[in-house]
């Protein structure tokens, strides 16, 4: 089992202990074989030397455990997702669309500087429909406000 996630070239042994190097390449090779970080760490803890077990030290040094988890995370740090880019016309629309998309679970990412909202492609129609309704209501509000100002200026 050790040969699956350790560098076999670095093998050294004493009467009751075996030494291997755990390298990034050897652990990544184990990941390719379907072995998980959790399984590697469980194996190391189960087969720790009896003296380590009787002491109050961790069975696997924390730096080794952390590094194995970091190498595991390297495999999944990039995820591809089909998205639709919605270009907003102003900051108010941008905020409304972001909030709506987040509430529906359709939100992927946004760029506030360019007023772009990236939504999951499968939910794009719903978000675009919301944006159209929002723009329509905003235009109606602006029309009512300008009409009210025109009335006030006519009475002045």
Coordinates of C-alpha atoms in Angstrom, one line a residue:
X1 CA 0.0 0.0 0.0
X2 CA 2.8 2.4 0.8
X3 CA 4.1 2.2 -2.7
X4 CA 0.8 3.6 -4.0
X5 CA 1.4 7.0 -2.4
X6 CA 5.1 7.1 -1.5
X7 CA 8.2 7.5 -3.5
X8 CA 9.5 4.0 -3.8
X9 CA 13.0 5.1 -4.8
X10 CA 13.5 6.5 -1.3
X11 CA 12.9 3.3 0.6
X12 CA 15.0 2.7 3.7
X13 CA 14.3 0.3 6.6
X14 CA 15.4 -0.6 10.0
X15 CA 14.4 -3.7 12.0
X16 CA 11.1 -2.3 13.2
X17 CA 10.5 0.8 11.0
X18 CA 10.4 1.7 7.3
X19 CA 11.1 5.1 5.8
X20 CA 9.6 6.5 2.6
X21 CA 9.3 10.0 1.2
X22 CA 5.9 11.2 0.5
X23 CA 6.2 13.5 -2.6
X24 CA 3.7 15.6 -4.5
X25 CA 4.1 13.3 -7.6
X26 CA 3.7 10.1 -5.6
X27 CA 0.5 11.4 -3.9
X28 CA -0.9 12.7 -7.1
X29 CA -0.2 9.3 -8.6
X30 CA -2.3 7.7 -5.9
X31 CA -5.1 10.2 -6.6
X32 CA -5.1 9.1 -10.2
X33 CA -5.5 5.5 -9.1
X34 CA -8.6 6.6 -7.1
X35 CA -7.1 6.8 -3.7
X36 CA -8.4 9.7 -1.7
X37 CA -6.5 12.0 0.8
X38 CA -8.7 10.7 3.5
X39 CA -7.7 7.1 2.8
X40 CA -4.0 8.0 2.7
X41 CA -4.2 9.8 6.1
X42 CA -6.3 7.0 7.6
X43 CA -3.7 4.4 6.5
X44 CA -0.8 6.5 7.9
X45 CA -2.6 6.9 11.2
X46 CA -3.6 3.2 11.4
X47 CA 0.0 2.1 10.8
X48 CA 1.8 4.7 13.0
X49 CA 4.7 3.4 15.1
X50 CA 3.7 2.1 18.6
X51 CA 5.9 4.8 20.3
X52 CA 4.0 7.5 18.5
X53 CA 0.7 5.9 19.6
X54 CA 1.8 5.9 23.2
X55 CA 2.9 9.5 23.2
X56 CA 0.7 12.6 23.1
X57 CA 2.0 13.6 19.6
X58 CA -0.3 13.5 16.6
X59 CA -0.1 10.2 14.7
X60 CA 0.6 12.1 11.4
X61 CA 2.5 15.4 11.7
X62 CA 0.1 18.3 11.0
X63 CA 2.4 19.7 8.2
X64 CA 2.2 16.3 6.4
X65 CA -1.6 16.1 6.8
X66 CA -2.1 19.7 5.6
X67 CA 0.1 19.1 2.6
X68 CA -1.8 16.0 1.5
X69 CA -5.0 18.0 1.8
X70 CA -3.5 20.8 -0.2
X71 CA -2.4 18.4 -3.0
X72 CA -5.9 17.0 -3.0
X73 CA -7.4 20.5 -3.4
X74 CA -5.2 21.1 -6.4
X75 CA -7.2 18.6 -8.3
X76 CA -10.5 20.4 -7.9
X77 CA -9.5 24.1 -7.8
X78 CA -10.9 24.8 -11.3
X79 CA -14.4 24.0 -12.2
X80 CA -16.0 24.7 -15.6
X81 CA -19.5 25.9 -15.8
X82 CA -21.6 27.1 -18.8
X83 CA -22.7 30.6 -18.1
X84 CA -24.7 33.4 -19.7
X85 CA -23.3 37.0 -19.4
X86 CA -26.0 39.6 -18.7
X87 CA -24.9 43.2 -19.3
X88 CA -26.7 45.6 -16.9
X89 CA -27.5 49.2 -17.9
X90 CA -26.9 50.7 -14.5
X91 CA -25.8 50.0 -10.9
X92 CA -29.4 49.6 -9.6
X93 CA -30.2 47.0 -12.2
X94 CA -26.9 45.2 -11.5
X95 CA -27.7 45.0 -7.8
X96 CA -31.2 43.8 -8.4
X97 CA -30.1 41.1 -10.9
X98 CA -27.3 39.9 -8.7
X99 CA -29.7 39.6 -5.7
X100 CA -32.3 37.8 -7.8
X101 CA -29.8 35.3 -9.3
X102 CA -28.3 34.6 -5.9
X103 CA -31.7 33.9 -4.4
X104 CA -32.6 31.5 -7.2
X105 CA -29.2 29.7 -7.1
X106 CA -28.4 30.8 -10.6
X107 CA -25.5 33.2 -9.7
X108 CA -22.0 32.3 -10.8
X109 CA -20.0 35.5 -10.7
X110 CA -20.3 39.2 -11.2
X111 CA -18.2 42.2 -12.3
X112 CA -19.4 45.4 -10.6
X113 CA -17.0 47.6 -12.6
X114 CA -18.4 46.5 -15.9
X115 CA -21.9 45.8 -14.6
X116 CA -21.9 42.2 -15.8
X117 CA -23.6 39.3 -14.1
X118 CA -22.6 35.7 -15.0
X119 CA -25.4 33.3 -14.4
X120 CA -25.7 29.5 -14.9
X121 CA -26.7 28.9 -18.5
X122 CA -29.7 26.7 -17.6
X123 CA -31.2 29.6 -15.5
X124 CA -30.4 32.3 -18.0
X125 CA -33.9 32.7 -19.4
X126 CA -35.4 33.2 -16.0
X127 CA -32.8 35.8 -15.0
X128 CA -33.1 37.7 -18.4
X129 CA -36.9 37.7 -18.0
X130 CA -36.5 39.2 -14.5
X131 CA -34.1 41.9 -15.9
X132 CA -36.6 42.8 -18.6
X133 CA -39.4 43.2 -16.0
X134 CA -37.1 45.2 -13.8
X135 CA -36.2 47.5 -16.7
X136 CA -39.8 47.9 -17.6
X137 CA -40.8 48.8 -14.0
X138 CA -37.8 51.2 -13.7
X139 CA -38.9 53.0 -16.9
X140 CA -42.4 53.3 -15.6
X141 CA -41.1 54.8 -12.3
X142 CA -39.0 57.3 -14.2
X143 CA -41.9 58.2 -16.4
X144 CA -44.2 58.8 -13.3
X145 CA -41.4 60.9 -11.7
X146 CA -40.9 63.1 -14.7
X147 CA -44.6 63.5 -15.2
X148 CA -44.9 64.6 -11.5
X149 CA -42.1 67.1 -12.0
X150 CA -43.8 68.4 -15.2
X151 CA -47.0 68.9 -13.2
X152 CA -45.2 70.7 -10.4
X153 CA -43.5 73.1 -12.8
X154 CA -46.8 73.8 -14.6
X155 CA -48.4 74.9 -11.3
X156 CA -45.4 77.0 -10.3

